[in-house]
Amino acid sequence: MDPGAPVYVQELRPVAGSLGLSALVAALPLVIVLVLLGVARVKAHVAGLTGLLAAALVAWLAYGMPVGQTLSGAAQGAAFGLFPILWIVVNALWVYRMTVHTRHFDVLRRSFGRLSDDPRIQALVVAFCFGALLEALAGFGAPVAICAVMLVALGFDPVRAAFVALVANTAPVAFGAMGTPVVTLAQVTGLPLDSVASVVGRQTPLLALVVPLVLVVLVDGRRGLRETWVPALACGTAFAAAQFVAANHFSAQLADIAASLAGAAALVAVPHTRVPATQAVRVHVLTGARSEELDEPDPRPEIVRAYAPYALIVVIFSVAQIPAVKDRLARATRTVDWPFLDVVGPDGAPAGGNVFTWPVLSTGGTLVLLAGAATAAVLGVHARVALREWVSTVRELRFAMLTVTSLLALAYVMNLSGQAATIGHFVAAAGPGLAFLSPVLGWFGVAVTGSDTSANALFGALQVTAARESGLSPELLAAANTSGGVLGKMISPQNLTIACAAVGLAGREGDLLRKVLPWSLGLLLAMCLIVVGQSSPLLDWTLP
């Protein structure tokens, strides 16, 4: 709280004393972003910057928030977007780029191809398990692009490869990029990270039980389910169990890493995995051209080095969770009063944005940076080359960085000015129906923005306010925003474009959308029913 800044008191009904009119005005920035993205199809960073300008104007003209405090709030949101969110993404993609540079990523791909010749098992290994690992490390479209290309190299038809990669990229999204979506959710809502992650970790594992079964159906129809349901169920169960345990008892940042490794281990352990596929299955599924380089032999030391970057990340994050190490890392955390900002809510309580916390060493991005330095040493990447790859990663992500920072700045302005609270109070009128609609809001946000992180930034505070006004659990609805959001990822224009571009289907996004939309809606309905159940005595025992 800056003693030099005038105190700004949030108001819920600034427009003509009407909650409805005030909510209509407060929603304008969100409407503008969604229309620009979903209808006008403008670039995401342009939509984010335009929405930010609209939010600032509403805060200043309608809510009476001083210009200086509005700009300061936007700056804090942008700062949070850069650190820790983009700090994690940049360093994670840097590790991946080094494996590509040294061609150890090709070694890894060939290793997967040799695990089983059954394309249905290959889909589970590549799209579900390895895709979850990539989502854990990077997210933001990378898993879809990389897994789709790998499936095409294994002989999958491009359409089927893209379809499978999109549907597989669901269960791990909530904890992707080292837990970035839930970290963002906790930050914008003011809820404890452990509480939010715990509830999400009791929703998305239920998806993980189903998605592998869905994938074998997508690959080979009813025959795929009939012949490979055992390894699919084993994979999904192990994934779900590990994600639940990590999110609830260990670390949200490690949830997807633990889950992906557990799912892969379960597949390897099941005897069905090593049963060769019949020629009929291979002819039916593998309609594309299989890459000849998959047959190249790889020395065992090179295979070990290909897996090393991911093992290093697991080890470093695990060591960081040891209480003594965790406490030492936490000592470097800096908490500062954010300048030119002094905001209190309608009840007179100080807003969380008055203080900014900077976890210098304990944040996931710094730990991934350390793993990246170790990866460079293990893979034999010269320091100069490693630095060049890091700079190239930043350059490659420049528009994504602008999008994330502008959307976080928009979210902070809406939260600090009181716009999100106004909308939340208005939405709370839905009463018990709010539990059903909550995942839909997250799904819609991700479908439009392409990011669970962005959807949480936009709607997280709104969900919590609406929950408190309607008597529902704030943690439940905040988590529902994330869990519902993961099901919108497969139909987002951003992900559809990435998938089509990766497999050479540019311009056929509409065809792919028609294939994935029914699955997205069906799984969303299941998630809505889960949240409704958890808001009632039927399933409230599943919550912490």
mmCIF file of N, CA, C and O in Angstrom, residues 171 183 217 225 374 382 411 414 467 508 531:
data_model
loop_
_atom_site.group_PDB
_atom_site.id
_atom_site.type_symbol
_atom_site.label_atom_id
_atom_site.label_comp_id
_atom_site.label_asym_id
_atom_site.label_seq_id
_atom_site.Cartn_x
_atom_site.Cartn_y
_atom_site.Cartn_z
ATOM 1 N N ALA A 171 -6.596 -33.136 -20.120
ATOM 2 C CA ALA A 171 -6.381 -33.385 -18.691
ATOM 3 C C ALA A 171 -5.159 -32.689 -18.111
ATOM 4 O O ALA A 171 -5.190 -32.266 -16.946
ATOM 5 N N VAL A 183 -1.485 -21.138 -10.725
ATOM 6 C CA VAL A 183 -0.746 -20.054 -10.068
ATOM 7 C C VAL A 183 -1.413 -18.712 -10.388
ATOM 8 O O VAL A 183 -1.605 -17.868 -9.506
ATOM 9 N N VAL A 217 -10.479 -44.984 -29.113
ATOM 10 C CA VAL A 217 -11.667 -44.977 -29.978
ATOM 11 C C VAL A 217 -11.427 -44.095 -31.200
ATOM 12 O O VAL A 217 -11.777 -44.449 -32.329
ATOM 13 N N LEU A 225 -11.134 -49.817 -28.741
ATOM 14 C CA LEU A 225 -11.565 -49.876 -27.347
ATOM 15 C C LEU A 225 -11.617 -51.320 -26.866
ATOM 16 O O LEU A 225 -11.187 -51.629 -25.743
ATOM 17 N N ALA A 374 21.841 -27.238 -16.679
ATOM 18 C CA ALA A 374 22.334 -28.611 -16.536
ATOM 19 C C ALA A 374 22.136 -29.393 -17.834
ATOM 20 O O ALA A 374 22.987 -30.204 -18.227
ATOM 21 N N HIS A 382 27.348 -25.675 -26.168
ATOM 22 C CA HIS A 382 28.249 -24.607 -25.736
ATOM 23 C C HIS A 382 27.452 -23.455 -25.138
ATOM 24 O O HIS A 382 26.326 -23.181 -25.560
ATOM 25 N N ALA A 411 -6.830 -7.898 -16.601
ATOM 26 C CA ALA A 411 -7.447 -8.559 -15.452
ATOM 27 C C ALA A 411 -7.208 -7.775 -14.168
ATOM 28 O O ALA A 411 -8.113 -7.612 -13.347
ATOM 29 N N MET A 414 -9.400 -4.634 -14.098
ATOM 30 C CA MET A 414 -10.797 -4.975 -13.808
ATOM 31 C C MET A 414 -10.977 -5.381 -12.346
ATOM 32 O O MET A 414 -11.970 -5.015 -11.712
ATOM 33 N N ALA A 467 -19.363 -16.729 -6.378
ATOM 34 C CA ALA A 467 -19.498 -17.841 -5.430
ATOM 35 C C ALA A 467 -19.823 -17.320 -4.032
ATOM 36 O O ALA A 467 -20.718 -17.848 -3.353
ATOM 37 N N ARG A 508 -7.746 -25.902 -43.220
ATOM 38 C CA ARG A 508 -8.767 -26.913 -42.933
ATOM 39 C C ARG A 508 -9.155 -26.916 -41.449
ATOM 40 O O ARG A 508 -9.601 -27.922 -40.911
ATOM 41 N N VAL A 531 -19.080 -30.738 -11.174
ATOM 42 C CA VAL A 531 -19.052 -29.548 -10.318
ATOM 43 C C VAL A 531 -20.384 -29.386 -9.583
ATOM 44 O O VAL A 531 -20.413 -29.037 -8.398
#
